[in-house]
Short mmCIF file of C-alpha atoms and ligand atoms in Angstrom, two decimals:
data_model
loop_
_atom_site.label_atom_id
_atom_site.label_comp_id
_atom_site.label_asym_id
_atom_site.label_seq_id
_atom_site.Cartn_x
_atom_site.Cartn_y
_atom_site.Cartn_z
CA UNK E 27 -1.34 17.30 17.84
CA UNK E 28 -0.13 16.68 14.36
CA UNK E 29 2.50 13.52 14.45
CA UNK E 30 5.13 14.28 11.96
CA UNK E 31 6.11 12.16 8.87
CA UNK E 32 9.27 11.39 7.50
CA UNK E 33 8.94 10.08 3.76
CA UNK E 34 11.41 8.63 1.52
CA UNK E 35 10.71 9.48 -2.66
CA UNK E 36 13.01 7.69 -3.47
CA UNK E 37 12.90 8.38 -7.46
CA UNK E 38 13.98 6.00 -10.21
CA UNK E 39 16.52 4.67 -7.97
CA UNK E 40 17.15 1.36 -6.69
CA UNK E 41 17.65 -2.08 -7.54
CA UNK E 42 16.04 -5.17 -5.66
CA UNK E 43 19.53 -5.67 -3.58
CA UNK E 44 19.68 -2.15 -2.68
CA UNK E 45 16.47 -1.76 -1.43
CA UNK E 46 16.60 -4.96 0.59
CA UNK E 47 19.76 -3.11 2.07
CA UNK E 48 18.40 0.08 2.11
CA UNK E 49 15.01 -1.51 3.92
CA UNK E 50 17.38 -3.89 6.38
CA UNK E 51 18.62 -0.35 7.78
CA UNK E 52 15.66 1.96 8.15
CA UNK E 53 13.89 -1.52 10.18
CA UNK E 54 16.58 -1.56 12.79
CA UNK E 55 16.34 1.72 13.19
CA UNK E 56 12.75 2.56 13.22
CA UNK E 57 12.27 1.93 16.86
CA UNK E 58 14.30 4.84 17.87
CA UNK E 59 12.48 7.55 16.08
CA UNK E 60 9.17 6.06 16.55
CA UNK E 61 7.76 9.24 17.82
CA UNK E 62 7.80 10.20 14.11
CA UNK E 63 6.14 7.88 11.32
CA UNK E 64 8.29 6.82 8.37
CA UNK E 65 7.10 6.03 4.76
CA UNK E 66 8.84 5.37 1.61
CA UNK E 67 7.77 5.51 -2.24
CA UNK E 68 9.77 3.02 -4.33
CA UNK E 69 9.46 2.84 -8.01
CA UNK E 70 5.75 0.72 -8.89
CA UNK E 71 8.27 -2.68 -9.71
CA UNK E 72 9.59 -2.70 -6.28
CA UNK E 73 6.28 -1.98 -4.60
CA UNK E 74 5.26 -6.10 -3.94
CA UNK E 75 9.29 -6.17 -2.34
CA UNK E 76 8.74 -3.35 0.35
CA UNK E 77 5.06 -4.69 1.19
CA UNK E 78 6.64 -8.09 1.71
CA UNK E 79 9.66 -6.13 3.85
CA UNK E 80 7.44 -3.54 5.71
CA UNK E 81 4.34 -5.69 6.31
CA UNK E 82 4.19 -6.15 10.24
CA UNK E 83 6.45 -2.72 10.88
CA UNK E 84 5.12 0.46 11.64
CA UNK E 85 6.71 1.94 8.40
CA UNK E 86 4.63 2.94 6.02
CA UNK E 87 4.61 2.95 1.83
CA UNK E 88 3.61 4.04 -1.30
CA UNK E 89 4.20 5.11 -4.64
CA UNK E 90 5.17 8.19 -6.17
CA UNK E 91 2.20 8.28 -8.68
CA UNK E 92 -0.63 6.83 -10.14
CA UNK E 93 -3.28 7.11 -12.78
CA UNK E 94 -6.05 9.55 -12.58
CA UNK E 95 -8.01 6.35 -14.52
CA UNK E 96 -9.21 3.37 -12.24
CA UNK E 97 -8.42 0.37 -15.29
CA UNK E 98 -8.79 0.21 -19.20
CA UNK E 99 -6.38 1.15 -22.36
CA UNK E 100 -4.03 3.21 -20.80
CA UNK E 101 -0.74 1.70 -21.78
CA UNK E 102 1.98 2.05 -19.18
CA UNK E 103 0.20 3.61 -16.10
CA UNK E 104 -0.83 2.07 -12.85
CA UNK E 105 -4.34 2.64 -11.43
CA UNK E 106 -5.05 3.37 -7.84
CA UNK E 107 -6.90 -0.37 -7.15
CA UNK E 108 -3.60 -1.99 -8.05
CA UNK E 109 -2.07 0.34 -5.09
CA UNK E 110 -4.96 -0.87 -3.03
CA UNK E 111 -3.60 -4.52 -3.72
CA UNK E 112 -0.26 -3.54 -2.27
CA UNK E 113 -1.45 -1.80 0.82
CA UNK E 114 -0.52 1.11 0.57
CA UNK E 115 -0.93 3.63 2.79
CA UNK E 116 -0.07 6.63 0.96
CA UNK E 117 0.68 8.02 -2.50
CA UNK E 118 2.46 11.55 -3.84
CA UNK E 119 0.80 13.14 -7.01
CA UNK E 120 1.78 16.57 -8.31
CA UNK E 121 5.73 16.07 -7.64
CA UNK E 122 7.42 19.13 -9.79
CA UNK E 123 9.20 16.23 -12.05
CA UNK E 124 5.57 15.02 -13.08
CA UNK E 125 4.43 18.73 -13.19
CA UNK E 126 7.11 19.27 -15.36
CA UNK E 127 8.82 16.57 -17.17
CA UNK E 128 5.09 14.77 -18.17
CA UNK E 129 3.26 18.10 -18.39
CA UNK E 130 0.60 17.54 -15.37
CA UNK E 131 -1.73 20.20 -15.09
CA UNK E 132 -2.93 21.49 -11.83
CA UNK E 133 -6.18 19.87 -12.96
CA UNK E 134 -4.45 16.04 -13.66
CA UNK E 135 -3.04 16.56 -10.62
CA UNK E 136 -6.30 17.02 -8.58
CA UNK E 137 -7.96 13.91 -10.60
CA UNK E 138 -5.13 11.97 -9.58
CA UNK E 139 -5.89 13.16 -5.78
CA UNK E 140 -9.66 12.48 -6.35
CA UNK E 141 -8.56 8.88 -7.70
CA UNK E 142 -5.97 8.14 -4.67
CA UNK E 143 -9.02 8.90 -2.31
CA UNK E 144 -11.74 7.24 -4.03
CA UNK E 145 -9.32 4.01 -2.94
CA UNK E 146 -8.71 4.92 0.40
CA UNK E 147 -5.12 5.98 -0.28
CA UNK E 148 -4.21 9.32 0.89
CA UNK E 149 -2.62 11.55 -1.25
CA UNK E 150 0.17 13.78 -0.53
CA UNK E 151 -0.24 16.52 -2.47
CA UNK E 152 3.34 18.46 -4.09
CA UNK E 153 2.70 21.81 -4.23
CA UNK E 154 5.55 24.62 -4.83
CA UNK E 155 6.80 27.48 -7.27
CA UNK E 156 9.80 27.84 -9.84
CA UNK E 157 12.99 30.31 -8.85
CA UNK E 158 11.42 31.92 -11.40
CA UNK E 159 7.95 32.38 -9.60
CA UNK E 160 9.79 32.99 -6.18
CA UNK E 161 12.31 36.17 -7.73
CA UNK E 162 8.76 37.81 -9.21
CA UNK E 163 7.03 37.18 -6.04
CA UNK E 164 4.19 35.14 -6.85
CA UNK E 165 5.02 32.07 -4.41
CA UNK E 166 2.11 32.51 -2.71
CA UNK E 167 -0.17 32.82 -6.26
CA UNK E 168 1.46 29.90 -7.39
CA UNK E 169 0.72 27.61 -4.36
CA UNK E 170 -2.60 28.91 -3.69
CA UNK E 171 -3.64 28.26 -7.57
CA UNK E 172 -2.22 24.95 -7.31
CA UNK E 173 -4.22 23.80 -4.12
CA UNK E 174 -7.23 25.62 -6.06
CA UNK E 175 -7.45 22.74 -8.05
CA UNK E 176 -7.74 20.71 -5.78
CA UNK E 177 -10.26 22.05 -3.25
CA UNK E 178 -12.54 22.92 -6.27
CA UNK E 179 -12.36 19.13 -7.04
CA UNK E 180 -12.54 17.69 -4.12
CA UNK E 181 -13.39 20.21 -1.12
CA UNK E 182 -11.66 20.98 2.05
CA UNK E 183 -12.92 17.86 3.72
CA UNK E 184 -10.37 15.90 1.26
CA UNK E 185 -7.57 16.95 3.01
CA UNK E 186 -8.83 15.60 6.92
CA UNK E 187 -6.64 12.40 6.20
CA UNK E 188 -4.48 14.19 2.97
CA UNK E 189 -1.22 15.31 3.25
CA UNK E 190 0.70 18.67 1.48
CA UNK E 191 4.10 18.42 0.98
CA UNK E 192 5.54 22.27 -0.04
CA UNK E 193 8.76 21.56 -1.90
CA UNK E 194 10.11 24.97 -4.10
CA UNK E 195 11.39 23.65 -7.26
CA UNK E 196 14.47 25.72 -7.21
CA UNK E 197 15.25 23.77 -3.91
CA UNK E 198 14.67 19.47 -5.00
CA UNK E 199 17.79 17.70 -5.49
CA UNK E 200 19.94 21.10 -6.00
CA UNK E 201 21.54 21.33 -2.60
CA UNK E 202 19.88 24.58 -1.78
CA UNK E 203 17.57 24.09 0.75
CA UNK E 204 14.47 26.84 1.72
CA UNK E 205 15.45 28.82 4.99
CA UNK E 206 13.52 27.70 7.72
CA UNK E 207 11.55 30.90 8.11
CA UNK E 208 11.11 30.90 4.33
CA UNK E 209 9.66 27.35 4.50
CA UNK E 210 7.51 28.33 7.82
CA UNK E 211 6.05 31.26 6.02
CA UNK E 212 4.56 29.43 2.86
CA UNK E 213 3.40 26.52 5.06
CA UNK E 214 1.51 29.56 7.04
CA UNK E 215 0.16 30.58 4.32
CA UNK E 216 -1.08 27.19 3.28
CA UNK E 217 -2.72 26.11 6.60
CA UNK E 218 -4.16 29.95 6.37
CA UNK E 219 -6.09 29.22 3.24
CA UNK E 220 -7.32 25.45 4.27
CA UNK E 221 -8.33 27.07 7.79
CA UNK E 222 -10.46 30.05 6.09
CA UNK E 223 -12.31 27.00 4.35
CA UNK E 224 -12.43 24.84 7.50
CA UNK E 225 -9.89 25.30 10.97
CA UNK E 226 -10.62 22.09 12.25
CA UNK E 227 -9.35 20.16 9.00
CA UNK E 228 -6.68 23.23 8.81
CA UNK E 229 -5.77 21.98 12.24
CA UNK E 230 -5.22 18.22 11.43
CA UNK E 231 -3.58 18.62 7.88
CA UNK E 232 -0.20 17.36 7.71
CA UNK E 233 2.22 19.80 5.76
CA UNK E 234 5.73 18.39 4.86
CA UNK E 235 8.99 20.60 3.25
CA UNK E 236 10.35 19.02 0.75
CA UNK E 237 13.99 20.31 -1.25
CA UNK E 238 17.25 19.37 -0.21
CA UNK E 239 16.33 18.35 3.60
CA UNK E 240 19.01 16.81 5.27
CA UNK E 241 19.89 15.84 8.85
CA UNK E 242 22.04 18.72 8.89
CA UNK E 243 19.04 21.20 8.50
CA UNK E 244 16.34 18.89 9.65
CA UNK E 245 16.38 20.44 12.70
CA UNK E 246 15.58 24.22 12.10
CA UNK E 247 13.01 23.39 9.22
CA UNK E 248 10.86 20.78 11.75
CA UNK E 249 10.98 23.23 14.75
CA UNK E 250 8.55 25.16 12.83
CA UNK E 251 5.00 25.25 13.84
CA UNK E 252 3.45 24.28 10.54
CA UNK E 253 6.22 22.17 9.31
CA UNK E 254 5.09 18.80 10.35
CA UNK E 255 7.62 16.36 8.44
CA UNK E 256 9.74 16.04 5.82
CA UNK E 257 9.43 14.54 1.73
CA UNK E 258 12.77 13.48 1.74
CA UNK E 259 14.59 12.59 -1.95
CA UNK E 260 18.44 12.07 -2.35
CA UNK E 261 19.11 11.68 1.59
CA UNK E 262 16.16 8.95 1.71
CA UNK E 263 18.87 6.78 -0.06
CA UNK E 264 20.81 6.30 2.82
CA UNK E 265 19.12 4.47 5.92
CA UNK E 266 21.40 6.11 8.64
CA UNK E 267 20.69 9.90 6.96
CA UNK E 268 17.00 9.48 6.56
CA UNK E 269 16.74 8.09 10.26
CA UNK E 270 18.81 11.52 11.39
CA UNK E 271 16.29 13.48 9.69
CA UNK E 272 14.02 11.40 11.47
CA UNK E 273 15.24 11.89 14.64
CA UNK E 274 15.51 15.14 14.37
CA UNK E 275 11.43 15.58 14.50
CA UNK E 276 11.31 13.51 17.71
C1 LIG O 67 11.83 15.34 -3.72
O1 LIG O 67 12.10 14.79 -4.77
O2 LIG O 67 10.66 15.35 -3.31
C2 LIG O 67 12.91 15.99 -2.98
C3 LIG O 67 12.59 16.76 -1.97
O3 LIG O 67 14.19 15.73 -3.41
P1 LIG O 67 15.55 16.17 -2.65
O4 LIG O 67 15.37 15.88 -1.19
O5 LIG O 67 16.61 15.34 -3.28
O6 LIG O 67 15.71 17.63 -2.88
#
Protein backbone atom coordinates (compact mmCIF):
# COMPACT_ATOMS: atom_id res chain seq x y z
CA UNK A 1 0.00 0.00 0.00
CA UNK A 2 1.40 3.20 -1.29
CA UNK A 3 0.86 6.11 1.57
CA UNK A 4 0.12 9.24 -0.25
CA UNK A 5 2.10 12.57 -0.10
CA UNK A 6 1.00 15.92 -0.01
CA UNK A 7 3.93 18.42 -0.97
CA UNK A 8 4.10 22.05 -0.82
CA UNK A 9 6.62 23.83 -3.85
CA UNK A 10 6.24 26.57 -2.66
CA UNK A 11 8.30 28.70 -5.41
CA UNK A 12 10.13 31.98 -4.85
CA UNK A 13 7.64 32.87 -2.35
CA UNK A 14 7.88 33.67 1.15
CA UNK A 15 9.48 35.74 3.59
CA UNK A 16 10.86 34.51 7.10
CA UNK A 17 7.44 35.88 8.88
CA UNK A 18 5.32 34.22 6.44
CA UNK A 19 6.68 31.05 6.58
CA UNK A 20 6.81 31.00 10.37
CA UNK A 21 2.95 31.69 9.83
CA UNK A 22 2.52 29.61 7.10
CA UNK A 23 4.54 26.64 9.20
CA UNK A 24 2.49 27.63 12.68
CA UNK A 25 -0.69 26.44 10.57
CA UNK A 26 0.19 23.31 8.64
CA UNK A 27 1.76 22.01 12.55
CA UNK A 28 -1.61 22.33 14.18
CA UNK A 29 -3.07 20.78 11.63
CA UNK A 30 -0.93 17.92 10.72
CA UNK A 31 -2.41 15.58 13.20
CA UNK A 32 -5.65 15.39 11.45
CA UNK A 33 -4.51 14.26 8.09
CA UNK A 34 -1.82 12.13 9.38
CA UNK A 35 -2.92 9.25 7.32
CA UNK A 36 -1.23 11.22 4.50
CA UNK A 37 2.51 12.56 4.81
CA UNK A 38 3.14 16.26 4.22
CA UNK A 39 6.37 17.90 2.84
CA UNK A 40 7.24 21.30 1.79
CA UNK A 41 10.14 22.85 -0.50
CA UNK A 42 10.99 26.42 0.57
CA UNK A 43 13.39 28.51 -1.30
CA UNK A 44 17.39 27.15 -0.25
CA UNK A 45 17.55 30.61 2.31
CA UNK A 46 14.67 29.45 4.28
CA UNK A 47 15.73 25.82 4.38
CA UNK A 48 17.82 26.11 8.12
CA UNK A 49 14.12 28.02 9.31
CA UNK A 50 11.75 25.00 8.38
CA UNK A 51 14.42 22.34 9.72
CA UNK A 52 14.48 24.31 12.95
CA UNK A 53 10.30 24.47 12.68
CA UNK A 54 9.69 20.87 11.38
CA UNK A 55 12.43 19.03 13.30
CA UNK A 56 10.48 16.67 15.82
CA UNK A 57 7.08 16.71 13.45
CA UNK A 58 6.21 14.20 11.12
CA UNK A 59 6.32 16.80 8.21
CA UNK A 60 8.71 16.44 5.95
CA UNK A 61 11.11 18.99 3.66
CA UNK A 62 13.13 19.83 0.98
CA UNK A 63 14.18 21.92 -1.71
CA UNK A 64 13.06 22.49 -5.05
CA UNK A 65 16.53 21.89 -6.68
CA UNK A 66 19.97 21.27 -6.46
CA UNK A 67 23.21 20.91 -8.30
CA UNK A 68 24.00 17.97 -10.41
CA UNK A 69 27.85 18.88 -8.92
CA UNK A 70 28.66 17.65 -5.27
CA UNK A 71 31.13 21.12 -4.37
CA UNK A 72 33.69 23.31 -6.39
CA UNK A 73 33.41 26.63 -8.74
CA UNK A 74 29.99 26.64 -9.46
CA UNK A 75 28.89 30.10 -8.52
CA UNK A 76 25.35 30.32 -7.22
CA UNK A 77 24.17 26.62 -6.96
CA UNK A 78 23.69 24.43 -3.96
CA UNK A 79 25.10 20.87 -3.90
CA UNK A 80 23.23 17.91 -2.60
CA UNK A 81 25.73 17.46 0.78
CA UNK A 82 24.62 20.92 1.86
CA UNK A 83 20.86 19.38 1.63
CA UNK A 84 22.22 16.49 3.58
CA UNK A 85 23.23 19.13 6.34
CA UNK A 86 19.64 20.28 6.53
CA UNK A 87 17.97 16.94 6.68
CA UNK A 88 16.22 16.76 4.17
CA UNK A 89 14.16 14.23 3.25
CA UNK A 90 13.32 14.93 -0.20
CA UNK A 91 14.18 17.10 -3.19
CA UNK A 92 12.19 17.97 -6.76
CA UNK A 93 14.48 18.19 -9.93
CA UNK A 94 13.07 18.50 -13.44
CA UNK A 95 10.13 21.07 -12.40
CA UNK A 96 8.87 22.53 -16.02
CA UNK A 97 10.16 26.18 -14.72
CA UNK A 98 13.81 24.65 -14.50
CA UNK A 99 13.08 22.63 -17.73
CA UNK A 100 12.22 25.68 -19.20
CA UNK A 101 13.20 28.94 -17.81
CA UNK A 102 17.16 27.52 -17.10
CA UNK A 103 17.14 25.21 -20.12
CA UNK A 104 17.52 21.66 -18.18
CA UNK A 105 17.85 18.92 -20.40
CA UNK A 106 16.28 15.61 -19.78
CA UNK A 107 19.90 14.56 -19.25
CA UNK A 108 20.72 17.54 -16.32
CA UNK A 109 17.78 16.50 -15.01
CA UNK A 110 18.70 12.77 -14.49
CA UNK A 111 22.34 13.90 -13.10
CA UNK A 112 20.61 15.96 -10.74
CA UNK A 113 18.46 12.67 -9.71
CA UNK A 114 21.71 10.58 -9.70
CA UNK A 115 23.25 13.43 -7.35
CA UNK A 116 20.02 13.67 -4.91
CA UNK A 117 20.48 9.79 -4.46
CA UNK A 118 24.08 9.48 -4.19
CA UNK A 119 23.14 11.65 -0.73
CA UNK A 120 20.42 9.72 0.37
CA UNK A 121 17.84 12.32 -0.65
CA UNK A 122 15.11 11.10 -2.75
CA UNK A 123 14.26 12.78 -5.68
CA UNK A 124 10.94 13.55 -6.97
CA UNK A 125 11.17 13.51 -10.35
CA UNK A 126 8.76 16.37 -12.61
CA UNK A 127 7.86 14.85 -15.54
CA UNK A 128 5.00 16.28 -18.03
CA UNK A 129 4.30 17.67 -21.66
CA UNK A 130 3.52 21.26 -23.18
CA UNK A 131 -0.34 22.06 -24.49
CA UNK A 132 1.53 21.95 -27.33
CA UNK A 133 2.73 18.23 -26.96
CA UNK A 134 -0.77 17.22 -25.48
CA UNK A 135 -3.01 18.87 -28.82
CA UNK A 136 -0.38 16.69 -31.23
CA UNK A 137 -0.70 13.74 -29.09
CA UNK A 138 2.62 12.91 -28.01
CA UNK A 139 1.95 13.07 -24.06
CA UNK A 140 2.83 9.81 -23.68
CA UNK A 141 6.32 10.26 -26.03
CA UNK A 142 7.07 13.11 -24.10
CA UNK A 143 6.84 11.52 -20.58
CA UNK A 144 8.23 8.30 -21.52
CA UNK A 145 11.46 10.17 -23.16
CA UNK A 146 11.72 12.16 -20.15
CA UNK A 147 11.79 9.17 -17.59
CA UNK A 148 14.23 7.60 -20.36
CA UNK A 149 16.75 9.65 -19.06
CA UNK A 150 16.53 8.75 -16.14
CA UNK A 151 16.27 4.95 -16.04
CA UNK A 152 19.23 4.89 -18.57
CA UNK A 153 21.16 6.79 -15.80
CA UNK A 154 20.23 5.37 -13.03
CA UNK A 155 18.04 2.06 -13.54
CA UNK A 156 14.68 1.08 -12.35
CA UNK A 157 15.94 0.23 -8.91
CA UNK A 158 16.40 4.23 -8.46
CA UNK A 159 12.99 4.78 -8.19
CA UNK A 160 12.22 1.95 -5.01
CA UNK A 161 12.46 5.05 -2.59
CA UNK A 162 12.03 7.96 -5.71
CA UNK A 163 9.10 9.71 -6.28
CA UNK A 164 7.34 11.00 -9.93
CA UNK A 165 5.34 13.82 -9.77
CA UNK A 166 3.27 14.14 -13.45
CA UNK A 167 2.38 17.81 -13.67
CA UNK A 168 1.24 18.95 -17.62
CA UNK A 169 2.72 22.24 -18.16
CA UNK A 170 -0.36 23.69 -19.66
CA UNK A 171 -1.96 22.90 -16.18
CA UNK A 172 0.91 24.63 -13.22
CA UNK A 173 -0.24 27.76 -11.81
CA UNK A 174 -2.91 28.43 -14.78
CA UNK A 175 -6.06 27.40 -13.02
CA UNK A 176 -6.76 24.60 -15.41
CA UNK A 177 -6.38 21.58 -13.76
CA UNK A 178 -5.94 17.83 -15.73
CA UNK A 179 -9.34 15.84 -15.54
CA UNK A 180 -9.07 13.18 -13.24
CA UNK A 181 -9.28 10.43 -15.83
CA UNK A 182 -6.80 12.44 -17.92
CA UNK A 183 -4.37 12.53 -14.95
CA UNK A 184 -5.18 8.63 -14.10
CA UNK A 185 -4.38 7.68 -17.63
CA UNK A 186 -0.75 9.19 -17.92
CA UNK A 187 0.04 8.03 -14.36
CA UNK A 188 -1.06 4.42 -15.94
CA UNK A 189 1.00 4.78 -18.37
CA UNK A 190 3.92 5.70 -16.19
CA UNK A 191 3.63 2.88 -13.58
CA UNK A 192 3.12 0.66 -17.01
CA UNK A 193 6.58 1.47 -18.23
CA UNK A 194 8.46 1.26 -14.60
CA UNK A 195 6.46 -2.17 -14.10
CA UNK A 196 7.65 -3.67 -17.65
CA UNK A 197 11.25 -2.87 -16.17
CA UNK A 198 10.45 -4.15 -12.65
CA UNK A 199 6.49 -4.62 -10.98
CA UNK A 200 7.65 -4.82 -7.65
CA UNK A 201 9.44 -1.27 -7.73
CA UNK A 202 6.36 -0.31 -10.23
CA UNK A 203 4.30 -1.34 -7.24
CA UNK A 204 5.99 0.85 -4.51
CA UNK A 205 6.69 4.06 -6.68
CA UNK A 206 4.96 6.99 -5.50
CA UNK A 207 3.34 9.07 -8.44
CA UNK A 208 2.00 12.61 -7.53
CA UNK A 209 -0.31 15.15 -10.04
CA UNK A 210 0.85 18.19 -10.00
CA UNK A 211 -1.11 21.56 -11.92
CA UNK A 212 -3.59 23.56 -10.36
CA UNK A 213 -4.69 20.93 -7.49
CA UNK A 214 -6.86 22.34 -5.12
CA UNK A 215 -9.11 21.09 -2.30
CA UNK A 216 -11.87 21.61 -4.55
CA UNK A 217 -10.61 18.87 -7.03
CA UNK A 218 -8.38 17.03 -4.64
CA UNK A 219 -10.82 14.67 -4.27
CA UNK A 220 -11.53 13.15 -7.82
CA UNK A 221 -7.73 13.38 -8.85
CA UNK A 222 -6.56 11.20 -5.43
CA UNK A 223 -9.39 8.60 -5.84
CA UNK A 224 -7.42 7.39 -8.65
CA UNK A 225 -5.55 4.21 -8.41
CA UNK A 226 -2.17 5.47 -9.50
CA UNK A 227 -2.50 8.92 -8.22
CA UNK A 228 -0.86 8.64 -4.92
CA UNK A 229 -0.50 12.45 -3.75
CA UNK A 230 -0.36 15.68 -4.78
CA UNK A 231 2.84 18.49 -5.78
CA UNK A 232 0.95 21.21 -4.67
CA UNK A 233 2.16 25.07 -5.81
CA UNK A 234 -0.08 28.24 -5.35
CA UNK A 235 -2.63 26.43 -2.83
CA UNK A 236 0.53 25.20 -0.68
CA UNK A 237 0.57 28.96 0.35
CA UNK A 238 -2.23 28.74 2.45
CA UNK A 239 -2.04 26.27 5.55
CA UNK A 240 -5.89 25.66 5.82
CA UNK A 241 -6.06 24.88 1.69
CA UNK A 242 -3.06 22.64 1.58
CA UNK A 243 -4.40 20.67 4.75
CA UNK A 244 -7.96 20.27 2.62
CA UNK A 245 -6.06 18.84 -0.11
CA UNK A 246 -4.60 16.85 2.46
CA UNK A 247 -7.48 15.61 3.86
CA UNK A 248 -8.90 14.84 1.01
CA UNK A 249 -6.30 11.72 0.45
CA UNK A 250 -7.17 10.37 3.92
C1 LIG B 1 3.93 23.25 -9.26
O1 LIG B 1 4.58 24.28 -9.35
O2 LIG B 1 4.51 22.17 -9.12
C2 LIG B 1 2.47 23.35 -9.33
C3 LIG B 1 1.79 22.23 -9.44
O3 LIG B 1 1.94 24.60 -9.27
P1 LIG B 1 0.36 24.95 -9.12
O4 LIG B 1 -0.22 24.03 -8.09
O5 LIG B 1 0.33 26.39 -8.71
O6 LIG B 1 -0.24 24.71 -10.46
Amino acid sequence: MRRKLVAGNWKMNGSADSIRGLLQGIREGAADVAAVELAVFPPFVYLGLVEQQLSGTAIGWGTQNLSEHASGAYTGEVAGPMLQDFRCKYVIVGHSERRTLYGESDQIVARKFAAARKVGIDPILCVGETLEEREQGVTEAVVERQLKAVLDLEGIGAFVDAVIAYEPVWAIGTGRTATSVQAQEVHAFIRAKLAALDPAVAGKTRILYGGSMKAANAGELLAQPDIDGGLIGGASLEAKEFLAIAKAGC
